[in-house]
XYZ file of C-alpha atoms in Angstrom:
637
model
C 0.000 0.000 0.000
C 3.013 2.555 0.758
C 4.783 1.551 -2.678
C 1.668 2.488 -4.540
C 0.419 5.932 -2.324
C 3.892 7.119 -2.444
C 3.943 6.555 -6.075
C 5.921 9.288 -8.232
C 3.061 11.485 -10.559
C 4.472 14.064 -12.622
C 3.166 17.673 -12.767
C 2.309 16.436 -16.342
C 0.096 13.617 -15.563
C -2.210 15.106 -13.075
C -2.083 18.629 -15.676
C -3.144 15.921 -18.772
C -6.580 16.081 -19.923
C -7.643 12.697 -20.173
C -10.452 10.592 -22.234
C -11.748 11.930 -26.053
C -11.103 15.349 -26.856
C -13.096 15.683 -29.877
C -13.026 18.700 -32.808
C -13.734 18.293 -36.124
C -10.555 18.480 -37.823
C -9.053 16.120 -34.830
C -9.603 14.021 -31.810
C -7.294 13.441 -29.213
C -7.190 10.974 -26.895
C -5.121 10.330 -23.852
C -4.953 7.832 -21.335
C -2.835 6.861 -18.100
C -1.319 3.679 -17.862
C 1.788 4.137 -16.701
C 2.710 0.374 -15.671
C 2.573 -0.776 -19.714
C 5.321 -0.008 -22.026
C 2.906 -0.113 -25.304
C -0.690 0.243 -25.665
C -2.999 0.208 -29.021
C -6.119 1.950 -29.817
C -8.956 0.366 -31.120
C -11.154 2.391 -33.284
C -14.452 0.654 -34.257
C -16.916 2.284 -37.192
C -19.917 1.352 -35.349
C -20.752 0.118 -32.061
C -21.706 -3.458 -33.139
C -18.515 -3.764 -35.567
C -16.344 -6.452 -34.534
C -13.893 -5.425 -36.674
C -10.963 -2.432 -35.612
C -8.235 -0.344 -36.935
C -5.850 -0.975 -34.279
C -3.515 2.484 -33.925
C -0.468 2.290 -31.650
C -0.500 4.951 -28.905
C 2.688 7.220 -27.966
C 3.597 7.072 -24.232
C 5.018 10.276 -22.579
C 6.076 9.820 -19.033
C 3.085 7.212 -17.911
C 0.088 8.722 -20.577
C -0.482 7.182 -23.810
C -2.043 9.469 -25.930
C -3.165 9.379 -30.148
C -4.603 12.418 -32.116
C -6.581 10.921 -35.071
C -6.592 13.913 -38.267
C -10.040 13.804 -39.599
C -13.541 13.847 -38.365
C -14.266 10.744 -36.356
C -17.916 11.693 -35.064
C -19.956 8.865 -34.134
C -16.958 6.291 -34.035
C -16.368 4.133 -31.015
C -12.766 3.042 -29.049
C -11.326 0.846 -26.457
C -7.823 0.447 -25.525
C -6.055 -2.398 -26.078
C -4.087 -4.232 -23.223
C -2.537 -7.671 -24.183
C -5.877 -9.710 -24.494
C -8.193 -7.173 -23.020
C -10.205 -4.439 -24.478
C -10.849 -1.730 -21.937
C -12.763 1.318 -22.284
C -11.444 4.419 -20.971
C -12.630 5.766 -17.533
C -13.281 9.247 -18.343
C -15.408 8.675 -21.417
C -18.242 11.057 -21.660
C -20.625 8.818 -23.830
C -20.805 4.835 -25.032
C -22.310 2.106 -26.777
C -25.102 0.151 -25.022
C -24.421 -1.463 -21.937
C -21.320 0.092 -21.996
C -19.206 -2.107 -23.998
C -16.682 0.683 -26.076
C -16.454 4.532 -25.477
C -18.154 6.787 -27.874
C -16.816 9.734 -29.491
C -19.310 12.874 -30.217
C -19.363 16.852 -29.853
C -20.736 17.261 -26.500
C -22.231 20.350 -27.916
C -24.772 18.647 -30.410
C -26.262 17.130 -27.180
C -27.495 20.501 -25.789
C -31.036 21.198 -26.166
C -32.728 24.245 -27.582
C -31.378 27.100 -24.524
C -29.939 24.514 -22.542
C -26.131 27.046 -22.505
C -28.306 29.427 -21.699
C -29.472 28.526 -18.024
C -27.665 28.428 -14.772
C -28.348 26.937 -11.250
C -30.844 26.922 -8.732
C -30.392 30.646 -6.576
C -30.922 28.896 -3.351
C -28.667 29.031 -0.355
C -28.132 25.647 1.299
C -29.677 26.070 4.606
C -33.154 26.636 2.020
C -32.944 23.772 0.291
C -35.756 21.288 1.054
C -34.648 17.912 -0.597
C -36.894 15.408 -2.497
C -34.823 11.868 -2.973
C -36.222 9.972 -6.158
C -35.163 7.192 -8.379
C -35.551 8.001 -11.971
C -37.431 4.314 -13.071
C -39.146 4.373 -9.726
C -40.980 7.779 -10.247
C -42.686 7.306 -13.334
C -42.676 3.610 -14.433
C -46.508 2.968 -13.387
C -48.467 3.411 -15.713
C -51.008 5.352 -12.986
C -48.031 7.947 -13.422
C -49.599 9.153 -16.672
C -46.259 9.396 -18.233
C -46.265 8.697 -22.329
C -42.127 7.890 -21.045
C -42.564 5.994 -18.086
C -39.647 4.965 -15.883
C -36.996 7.143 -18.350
C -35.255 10.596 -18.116
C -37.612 12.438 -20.457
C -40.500 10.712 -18.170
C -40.013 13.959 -15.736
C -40.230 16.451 -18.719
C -43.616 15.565 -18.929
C -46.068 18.288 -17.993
C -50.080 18.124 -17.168
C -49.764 14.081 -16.399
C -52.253 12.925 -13.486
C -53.993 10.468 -12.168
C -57.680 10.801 -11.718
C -56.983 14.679 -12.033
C -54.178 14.599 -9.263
C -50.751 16.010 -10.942
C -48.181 13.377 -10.996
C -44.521 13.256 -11.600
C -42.997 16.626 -12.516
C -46.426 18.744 -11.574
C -46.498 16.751 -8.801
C -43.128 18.207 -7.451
C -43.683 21.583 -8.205
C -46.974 21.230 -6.570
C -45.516 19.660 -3.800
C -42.729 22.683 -2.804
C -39.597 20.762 -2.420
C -36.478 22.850 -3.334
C -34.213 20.254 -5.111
C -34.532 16.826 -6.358
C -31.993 14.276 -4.860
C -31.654 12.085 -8.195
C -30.530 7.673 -6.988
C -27.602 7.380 -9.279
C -28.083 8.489 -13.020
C -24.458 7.444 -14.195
C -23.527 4.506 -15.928
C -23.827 1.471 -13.496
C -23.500 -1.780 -14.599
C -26.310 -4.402 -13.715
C -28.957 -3.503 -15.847
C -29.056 -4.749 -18.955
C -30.188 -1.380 -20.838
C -31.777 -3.133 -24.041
C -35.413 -1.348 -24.509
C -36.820 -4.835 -25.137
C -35.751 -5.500 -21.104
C -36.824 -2.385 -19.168
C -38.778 -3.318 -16.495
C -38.408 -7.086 -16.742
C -38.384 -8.210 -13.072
C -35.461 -9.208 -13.005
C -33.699 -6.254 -14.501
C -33.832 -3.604 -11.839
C -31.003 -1.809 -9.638
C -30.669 1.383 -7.673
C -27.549 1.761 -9.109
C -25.101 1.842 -6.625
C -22.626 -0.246 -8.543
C -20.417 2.071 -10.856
C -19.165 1.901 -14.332
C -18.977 4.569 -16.361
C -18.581 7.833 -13.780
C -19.517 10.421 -16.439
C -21.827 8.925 -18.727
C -25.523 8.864 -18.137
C -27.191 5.767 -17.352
C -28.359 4.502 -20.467
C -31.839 2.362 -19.283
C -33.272 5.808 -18.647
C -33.084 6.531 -21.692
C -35.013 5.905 -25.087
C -32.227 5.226 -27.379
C -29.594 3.805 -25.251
C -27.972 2.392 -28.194
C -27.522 6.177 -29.214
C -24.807 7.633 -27.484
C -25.840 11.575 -28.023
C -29.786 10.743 -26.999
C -29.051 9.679 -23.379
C -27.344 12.975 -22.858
C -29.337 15.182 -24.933
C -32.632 13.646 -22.566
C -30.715 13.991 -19.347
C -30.509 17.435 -20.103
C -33.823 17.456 -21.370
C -34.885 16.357 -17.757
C -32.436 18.631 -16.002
C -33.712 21.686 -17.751
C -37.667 20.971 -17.281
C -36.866 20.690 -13.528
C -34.623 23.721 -13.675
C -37.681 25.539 -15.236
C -40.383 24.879 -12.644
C -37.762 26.091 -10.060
C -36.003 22.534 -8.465
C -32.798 21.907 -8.671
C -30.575 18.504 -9.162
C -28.561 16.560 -7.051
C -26.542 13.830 -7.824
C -25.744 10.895 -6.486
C -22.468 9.966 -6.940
C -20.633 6.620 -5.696
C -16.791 7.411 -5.508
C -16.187 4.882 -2.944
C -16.489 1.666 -4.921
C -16.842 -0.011 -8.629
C -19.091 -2.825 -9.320
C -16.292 -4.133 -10.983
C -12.249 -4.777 -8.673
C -9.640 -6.844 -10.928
C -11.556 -6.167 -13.994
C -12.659 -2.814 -13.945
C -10.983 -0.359 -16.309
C -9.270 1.550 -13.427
C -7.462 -1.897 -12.022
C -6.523 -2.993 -15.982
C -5.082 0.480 -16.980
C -3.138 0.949 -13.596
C -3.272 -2.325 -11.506
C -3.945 -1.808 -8.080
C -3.462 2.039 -7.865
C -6.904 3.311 -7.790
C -7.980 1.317 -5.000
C -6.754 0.493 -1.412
C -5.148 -2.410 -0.280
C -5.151 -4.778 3.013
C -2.612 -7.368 2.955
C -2.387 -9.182 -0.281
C -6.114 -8.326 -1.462
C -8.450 -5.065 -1.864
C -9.561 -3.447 1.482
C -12.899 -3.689 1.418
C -14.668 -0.679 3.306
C -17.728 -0.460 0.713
C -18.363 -3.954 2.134
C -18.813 -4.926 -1.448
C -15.706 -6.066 -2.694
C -13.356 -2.862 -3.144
C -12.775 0.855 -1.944
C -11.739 3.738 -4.304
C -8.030 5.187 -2.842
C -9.158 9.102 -3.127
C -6.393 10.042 -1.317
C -3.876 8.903 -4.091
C -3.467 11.782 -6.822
C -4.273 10.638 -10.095
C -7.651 9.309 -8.314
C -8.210 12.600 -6.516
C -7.811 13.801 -10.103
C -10.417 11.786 -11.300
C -12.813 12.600 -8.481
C -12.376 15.939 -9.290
C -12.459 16.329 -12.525
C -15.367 14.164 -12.974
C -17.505 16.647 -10.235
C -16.724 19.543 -12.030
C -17.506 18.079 -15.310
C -20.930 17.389 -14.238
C -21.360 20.872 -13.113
C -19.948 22.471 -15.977
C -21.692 20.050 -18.700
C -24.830 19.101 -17.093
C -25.547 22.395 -14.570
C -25.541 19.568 -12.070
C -26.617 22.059 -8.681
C -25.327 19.426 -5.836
C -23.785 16.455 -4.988
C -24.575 13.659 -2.406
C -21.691 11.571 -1.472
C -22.189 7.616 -0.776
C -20.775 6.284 1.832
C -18.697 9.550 1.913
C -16.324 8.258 4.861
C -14.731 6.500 2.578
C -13.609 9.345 0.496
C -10.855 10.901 1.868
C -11.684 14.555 4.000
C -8.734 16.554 1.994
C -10.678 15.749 -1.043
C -13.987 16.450 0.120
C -12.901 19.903 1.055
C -11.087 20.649 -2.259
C -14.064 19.213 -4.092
C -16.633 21.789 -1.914
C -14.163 24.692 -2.437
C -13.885 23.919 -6.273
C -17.321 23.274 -7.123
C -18.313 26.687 -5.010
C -16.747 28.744 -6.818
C -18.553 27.941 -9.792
C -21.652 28.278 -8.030
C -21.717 29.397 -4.196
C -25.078 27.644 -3.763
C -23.648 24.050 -4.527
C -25.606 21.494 -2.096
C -23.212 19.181 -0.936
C -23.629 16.075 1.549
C -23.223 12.693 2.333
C -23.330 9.506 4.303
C -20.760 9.941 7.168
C -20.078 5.858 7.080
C -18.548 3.115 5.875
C -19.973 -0.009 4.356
C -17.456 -1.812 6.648
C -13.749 -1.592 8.293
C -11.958 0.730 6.405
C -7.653 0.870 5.638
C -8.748 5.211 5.530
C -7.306 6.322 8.504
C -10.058 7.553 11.062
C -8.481 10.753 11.023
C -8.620 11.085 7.225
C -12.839 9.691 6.923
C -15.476 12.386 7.256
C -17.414 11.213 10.402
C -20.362 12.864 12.225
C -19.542 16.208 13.607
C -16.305 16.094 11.998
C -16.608 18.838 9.189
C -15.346 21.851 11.495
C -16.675 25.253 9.652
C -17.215 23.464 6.646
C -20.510 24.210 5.523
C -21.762 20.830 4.323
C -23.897 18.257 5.209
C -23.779 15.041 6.603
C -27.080 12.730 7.387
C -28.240 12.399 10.617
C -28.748 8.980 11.617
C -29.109 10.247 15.516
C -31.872 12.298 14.351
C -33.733 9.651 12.388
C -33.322 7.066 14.832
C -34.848 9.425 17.975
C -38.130 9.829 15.527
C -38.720 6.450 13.739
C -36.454 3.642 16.125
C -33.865 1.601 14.367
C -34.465 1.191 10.578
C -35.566 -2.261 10.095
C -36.798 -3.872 13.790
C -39.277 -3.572 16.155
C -37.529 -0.531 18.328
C -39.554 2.335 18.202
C -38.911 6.329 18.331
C -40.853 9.226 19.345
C -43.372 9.213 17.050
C -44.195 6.015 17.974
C -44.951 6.616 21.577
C -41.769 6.495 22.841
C -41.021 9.199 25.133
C -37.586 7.968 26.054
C -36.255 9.621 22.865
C -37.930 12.834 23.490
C -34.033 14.670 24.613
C -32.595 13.262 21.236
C -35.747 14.738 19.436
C -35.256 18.092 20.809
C -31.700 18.213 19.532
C -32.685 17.269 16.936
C -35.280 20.003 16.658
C -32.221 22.723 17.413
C -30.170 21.374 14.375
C -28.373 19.131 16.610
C -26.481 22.252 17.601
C -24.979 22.347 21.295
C -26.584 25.058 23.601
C -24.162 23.131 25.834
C -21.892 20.913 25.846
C -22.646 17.810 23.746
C -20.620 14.997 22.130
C -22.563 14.876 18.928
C -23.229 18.083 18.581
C -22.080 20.196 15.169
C -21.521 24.055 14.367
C -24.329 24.867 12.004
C -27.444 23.156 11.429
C -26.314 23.533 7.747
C -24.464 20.665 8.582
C -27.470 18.419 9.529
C -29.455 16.444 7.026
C -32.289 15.602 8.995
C -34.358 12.188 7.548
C -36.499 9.511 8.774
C -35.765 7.603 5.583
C -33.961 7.298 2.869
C -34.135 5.136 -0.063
C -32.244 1.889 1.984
C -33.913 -0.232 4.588
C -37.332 -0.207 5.870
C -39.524 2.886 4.483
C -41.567 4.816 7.051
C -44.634 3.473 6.169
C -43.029 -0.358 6.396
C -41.325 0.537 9.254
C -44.538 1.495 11.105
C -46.286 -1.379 10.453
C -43.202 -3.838 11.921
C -42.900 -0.928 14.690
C -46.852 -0.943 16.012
C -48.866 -2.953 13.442
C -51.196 -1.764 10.844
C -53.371 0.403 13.301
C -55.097 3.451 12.232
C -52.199 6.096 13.682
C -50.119 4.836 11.290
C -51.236 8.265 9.259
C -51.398 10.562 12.755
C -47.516 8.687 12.899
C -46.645 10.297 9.665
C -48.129 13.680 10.291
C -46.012 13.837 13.044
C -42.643 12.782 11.645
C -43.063 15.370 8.908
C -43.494 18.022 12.051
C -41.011 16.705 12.992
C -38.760 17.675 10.104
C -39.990 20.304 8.422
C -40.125 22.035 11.390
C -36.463 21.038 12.543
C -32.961 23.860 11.959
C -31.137 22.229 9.378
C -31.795 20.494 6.018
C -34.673 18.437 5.662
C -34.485 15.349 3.284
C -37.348 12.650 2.450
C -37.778 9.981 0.024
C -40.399 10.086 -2.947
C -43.847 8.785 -1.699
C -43.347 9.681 1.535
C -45.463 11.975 1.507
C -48.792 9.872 0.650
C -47.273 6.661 2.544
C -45.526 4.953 0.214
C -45.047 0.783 0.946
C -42.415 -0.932 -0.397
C -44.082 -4.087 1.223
C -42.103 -4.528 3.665
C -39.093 -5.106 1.411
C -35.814 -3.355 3.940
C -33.193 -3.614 0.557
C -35.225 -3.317 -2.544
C -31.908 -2.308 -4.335
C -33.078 -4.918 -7.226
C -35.981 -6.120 -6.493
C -38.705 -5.638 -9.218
C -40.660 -2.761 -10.063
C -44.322 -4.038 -8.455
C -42.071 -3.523 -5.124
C -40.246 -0.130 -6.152
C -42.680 2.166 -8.924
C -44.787 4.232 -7.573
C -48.161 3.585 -7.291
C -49.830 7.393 -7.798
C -53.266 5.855 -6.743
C -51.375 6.452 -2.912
C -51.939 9.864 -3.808
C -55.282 9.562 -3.918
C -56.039 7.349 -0.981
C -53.319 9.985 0.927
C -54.365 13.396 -0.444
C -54.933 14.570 3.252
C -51.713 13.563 3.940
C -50.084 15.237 0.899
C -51.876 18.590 1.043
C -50.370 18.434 5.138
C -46.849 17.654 3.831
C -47.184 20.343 1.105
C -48.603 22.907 4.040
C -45.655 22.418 6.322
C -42.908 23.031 3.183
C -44.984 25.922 2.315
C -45.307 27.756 5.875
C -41.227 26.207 5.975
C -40.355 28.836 3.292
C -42.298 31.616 4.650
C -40.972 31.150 8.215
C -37.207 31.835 7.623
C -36.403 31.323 11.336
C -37.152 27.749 10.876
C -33.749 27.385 8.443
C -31.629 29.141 10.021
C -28.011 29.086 8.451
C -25.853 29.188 11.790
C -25.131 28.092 15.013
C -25.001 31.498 16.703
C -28.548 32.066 15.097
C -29.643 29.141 16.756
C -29.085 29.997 20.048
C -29.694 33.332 19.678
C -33.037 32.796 18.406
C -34.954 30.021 19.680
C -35.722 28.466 23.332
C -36.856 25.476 24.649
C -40.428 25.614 26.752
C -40.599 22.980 29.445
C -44.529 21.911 29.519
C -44.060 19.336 32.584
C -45.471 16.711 29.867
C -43.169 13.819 28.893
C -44.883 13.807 25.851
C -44.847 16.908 24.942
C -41.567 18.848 23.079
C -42.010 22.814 22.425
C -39.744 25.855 21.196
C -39.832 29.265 20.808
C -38.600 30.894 17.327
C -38.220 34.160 17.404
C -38.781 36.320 14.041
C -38.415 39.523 13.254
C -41.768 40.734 14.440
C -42.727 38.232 16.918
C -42.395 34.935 17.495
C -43.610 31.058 16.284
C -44.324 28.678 19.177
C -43.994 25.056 17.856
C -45.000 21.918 20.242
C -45.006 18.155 18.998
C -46.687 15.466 20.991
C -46.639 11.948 20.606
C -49.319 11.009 22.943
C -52.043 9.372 21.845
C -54.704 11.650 23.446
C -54.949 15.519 24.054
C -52.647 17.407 26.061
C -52.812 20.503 28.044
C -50.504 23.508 28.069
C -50.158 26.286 29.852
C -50.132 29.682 28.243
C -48.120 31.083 32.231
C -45.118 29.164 30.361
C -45.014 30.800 27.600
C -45.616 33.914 29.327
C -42.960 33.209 31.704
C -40.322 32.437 29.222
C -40.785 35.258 27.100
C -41.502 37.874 30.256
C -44.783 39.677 29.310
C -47.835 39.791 31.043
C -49.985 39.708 28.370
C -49.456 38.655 24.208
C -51.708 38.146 21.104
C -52.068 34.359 19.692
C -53.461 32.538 16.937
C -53.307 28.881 15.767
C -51.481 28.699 12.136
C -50.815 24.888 11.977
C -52.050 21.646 13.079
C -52.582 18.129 12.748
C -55.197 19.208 9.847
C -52.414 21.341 7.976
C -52.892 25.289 8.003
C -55.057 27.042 10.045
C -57.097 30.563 9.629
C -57.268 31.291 13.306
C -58.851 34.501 14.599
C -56.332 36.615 17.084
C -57.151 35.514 20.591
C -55.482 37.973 23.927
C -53.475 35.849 26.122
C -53.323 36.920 30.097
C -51.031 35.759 33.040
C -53.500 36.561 34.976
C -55.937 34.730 33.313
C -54.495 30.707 34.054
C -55.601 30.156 30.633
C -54.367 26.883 28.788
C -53.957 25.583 25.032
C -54.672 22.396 23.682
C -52.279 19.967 21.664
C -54.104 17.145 19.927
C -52.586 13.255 20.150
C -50.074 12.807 17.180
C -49.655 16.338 16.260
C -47.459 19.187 15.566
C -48.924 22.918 16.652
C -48.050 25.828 15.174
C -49.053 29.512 17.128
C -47.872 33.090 15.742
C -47.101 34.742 18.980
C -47.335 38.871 19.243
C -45.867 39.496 22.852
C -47.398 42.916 24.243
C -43.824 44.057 25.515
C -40.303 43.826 23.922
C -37.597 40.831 24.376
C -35.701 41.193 27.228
């Protein structure tokens, strides 16, 4: 392991623009292989040739590269390594199921005004993020969708079902801020033939790498045409961009489906990932880890980020299992993609798969990004609302009043008022979830939790106060929001689509529950106090209301004319507060309240006058989250 991350890389070789440079008098093509002393080009008419002009390549220092005169547009490579064709790691576009690398003018891939049109203007701390898989969204046919299950299957406007707006109306109706796309590179388990989307057994999440910059080609009509997978990712990137959401991408620089025989290991054996002994250390827990700490690999980490951005107007990035990925890289890939755009999103998974040969002082862990304004997911967070993701233990929202401390930290953007282990700087730096796309969804999770009883909804309702209401960066899966099932499935990475589409008839049976969701995003954005960028703000600006209730967890947000009082309970029946409390903590005598929010959604409340003297009381349904505007009759002291 020394030999190789102590490895000599010239100035030239991390400088060296790799993969398919392509112009129409020229292409040029360069690849690093330092180990080999010759290497051969094939160049293939067609993707489905299987016949080559082999061209030998000229090595300088440890790249090979070849500039072929002429216009090669529409031609297809691989490099050629004793017995074994490899395609090259930074291609940009290939043949179907990946089999050679494709050369094209990226520019012919750009739809009508697509140059045109920038980012999301959204600071972080606004974001509000909406997790999705691309086949998953749209596949049903109760979607509506003329293009179900592909790219261009969210560029389709005025699709319902039974009059309720589905897929891309549906998330503009709905208010989230970005979309938080499951992998849309190249991964390699899907066989992307039209004639076998959907079959049952033909389905993957897609955490299992190939191709990093190349879009995945099963979303896409013409997957056997390298230019139409692009052109309809950006068709899809630039419909969402035009109701107002932004992208995120999730990316998977830990691991590669493939170890031995992926093209990183046969172009440079061994170097791009880390070793244990005599075999591949093994911290994805899936065969391999990716060594970003080495520099031609922090290269290609980097390079392939701001690629995305540049080419694609990607507006974020989510980071799998980011702990393995190396925290000097992390923080040169935040400060590089920032300056491009200041308002880059920018998270991850603060885990391993398994034991890692990273040093722990080198992985990104909980709590460990320092003034580093990104985020990490906050499993503490999830766990105090829902229980453990795929048993019987229970959280809050369950009934369980035992988490109620962890909720209320929670609640504060996990920010210390104190002095707390887990705490972090900003809640910036929190992405608060009950679920994401792995292990038991919410609604399966309630129903091993408690049982399929009738709170399950009154459950939901309050999870969503939970965190929509919470400082930091609130993150839920697609479906959520009208109880979703995956039927009881905890790991439906490739299980078939009648466990993972969408079934938009939940909207239906759930539209209480989706106009609630779509309330609390929508009083979210109009509250500012309840996304508050800092720590200092924090603690500066809201305060924790003891009620005497062990059910009951309440703050006070202070805006700039007044203030929001917030309480959650997760007791099943009605609870009593008392106004003296309130009163008390924010020393007036007398203030002006009305009810905004509650376990029906929004509220049009009349003004009611709130007395000390008075001993009066307000009343918190079971299950629910309560929402009062508060107009104290005397100033902050």
């Amino acid at each position: 392991m020394d030999a190789l991350a102590n490895r000599t890389v010239t100035d030239r070789e991390l400088r060296a623009q790799l993969g398919m440079s392509y112009q129409k008098s020229r292409t040029r093509i360069q690849v690093w292989a330092p180990d080999f002393s010759t290497l051969f080009l094939n160049l293939y008419p067609t993707a489905t040739d299987p016949s080559c002009e082999k061209f030998p390549m000229k090595k300088e220092g440890g790249i090979f590269q070849i500039t072929l005169e002429g216009d090669y547009r529409g031609y297809f490579y691989t490099f050629q390594i004793g017995d074994r064709e490899v395609t090259d790691p930074y291609s940009v576009a290939t043949s179907l199921n990946s089999k050679r690398s494709a050369i094209l003018d990226l520019g012919e891939t750009d739809p009508p005004g697509f140059r045109d049109s920038s980012f999301l203007s959204l600071p972080p701390s606004k974001a509000i993020l909406y997790e999705l898989h691309i086949g998953d969204f749209t596949f049903s046919s109760s979607s509506g969708c003329r293009h179900g299950g592909k790219f261009l299957g969210l560029t389709e406007e005025g699709t319902h079902f039974n009059q309720l707006a589905t897929g891309l109306d549906h998330l503009k109706e709905l208010g989230a801020t970005h979309v938080h796309l499951m992998p849309i590179n190249d991964f390699e388990t899907v066989d992307e033939d039209v004639q076998r989307f959907g079959a049952n057994d033909n389905y993957n999440w897609g955490y299992d790498p190939e191709l990093y910059n190349v879009p995945e080609g099963s979303y896409s009509t013409k997957p056997y045409d390298p230019k139409n997978r692009i052109r309809e990712l950006k068709q899809m990137i630039q419909a969402l961009h035009r109701k107002g959401i932004g992208v995120i991408m999730d990316c998977v620089y830990n691991h590669t489906f493939k170890t031995k025989d992926s093209n990183f290991n046969l172009l440079v054996p061994s170097y791009y990932y880390r070793q244990q002994g005599e075999g591949f250390s093994n911290g994805s827990g899936v065969g391999n880890e990716i060594a970003s700490e080495r520099p031609m690999v922090r290269k290609f980490i980097m390079e392939s980020l701001l690629f995305w951005q540049r080419e694609y107007h990607i507006d974020g990035f989510r980071f799998d299992l980011m702990a393995l990925t190396d925290r000097e890289t992390i923080e040169m890939a935040l400060r590089r993609l920032r300056e491009k755009n200041p308002n880059t999103i920018f998270y991850g998974e603060p885990w391993a798969g398994a034991v890692s040969s990273l040093p722990k002082e080198q992985q990104v862990r909980w709590s460990s990004q320092g003034r580093l304004n990104f985020g990490l997911f906050n499993d503490h967070f999830r766990d105090a609302i829902r229980g453990d993701n795929d048993g019987c233990i229970r959280g809050f929202i369950q009934g369980e009043c035992g988490k109620k401390e962890d909720v209320a930290f929670g609640l504060v953007g996990s920010v210390s008022f104190g002095e707390r282990a887990s705490s972090i700087p900003n809640p910036v730096n929190s992405i608060n979830y009950f679920n994401a796309h792995d292990n038991l969804i919410l609604e399966d999770k309630l129903t091993r939790s408690v049982g399929d009883i009738e709170q399950k909804e009154d459950m939901t309702r309050l999870a969503f106060g939970l965190l929509l209401t919470a400082e930091g960066i609130p993150f839920f899966h697609a479906g959520n929001e009208f109880r979703r099932s995956k039927h009881m499935d905890p790991n439906s990475y490739h299980s078939p689509y009648y466990i993972n589409a969408i079934n938009w008839a939940d909207k239906e049976r759930e539209l209480g529950l989706f106009r609630y969701v779509k309330d609390l995003i929508s009083l979210r954005k109009e509250h500012p106090v309840l996304s508050l960028a800092r720590g200092e703000e924090v603690r500066k600006r809201v305060q924790r209301v003891e009620t005497g209730s062990p059910n009951l967890v309440a703050f006070l947000y202070r805006e700039r004319e007044g203030f929001l009082f917030i309480i959650h309970s997760n007791a099943t029946g009605e609870n009593m507060v008392e106004w003296v409390k309130v009163l008390q903590k924010l020393q007036v005598l007398h203030l002006r309240a009305r009810r905004i929010f509650d376990q029906r959604g929004r509220r049009e409340e009349a003004w009611e006058q709130i007395s000390q003297a008075e001993q009066e009381t307000l009343r918190v349904g079971g299950l629910s989250t309560v929402i009062y505007e508060l107009e104290p009759r005397s100033p902050w002291r």
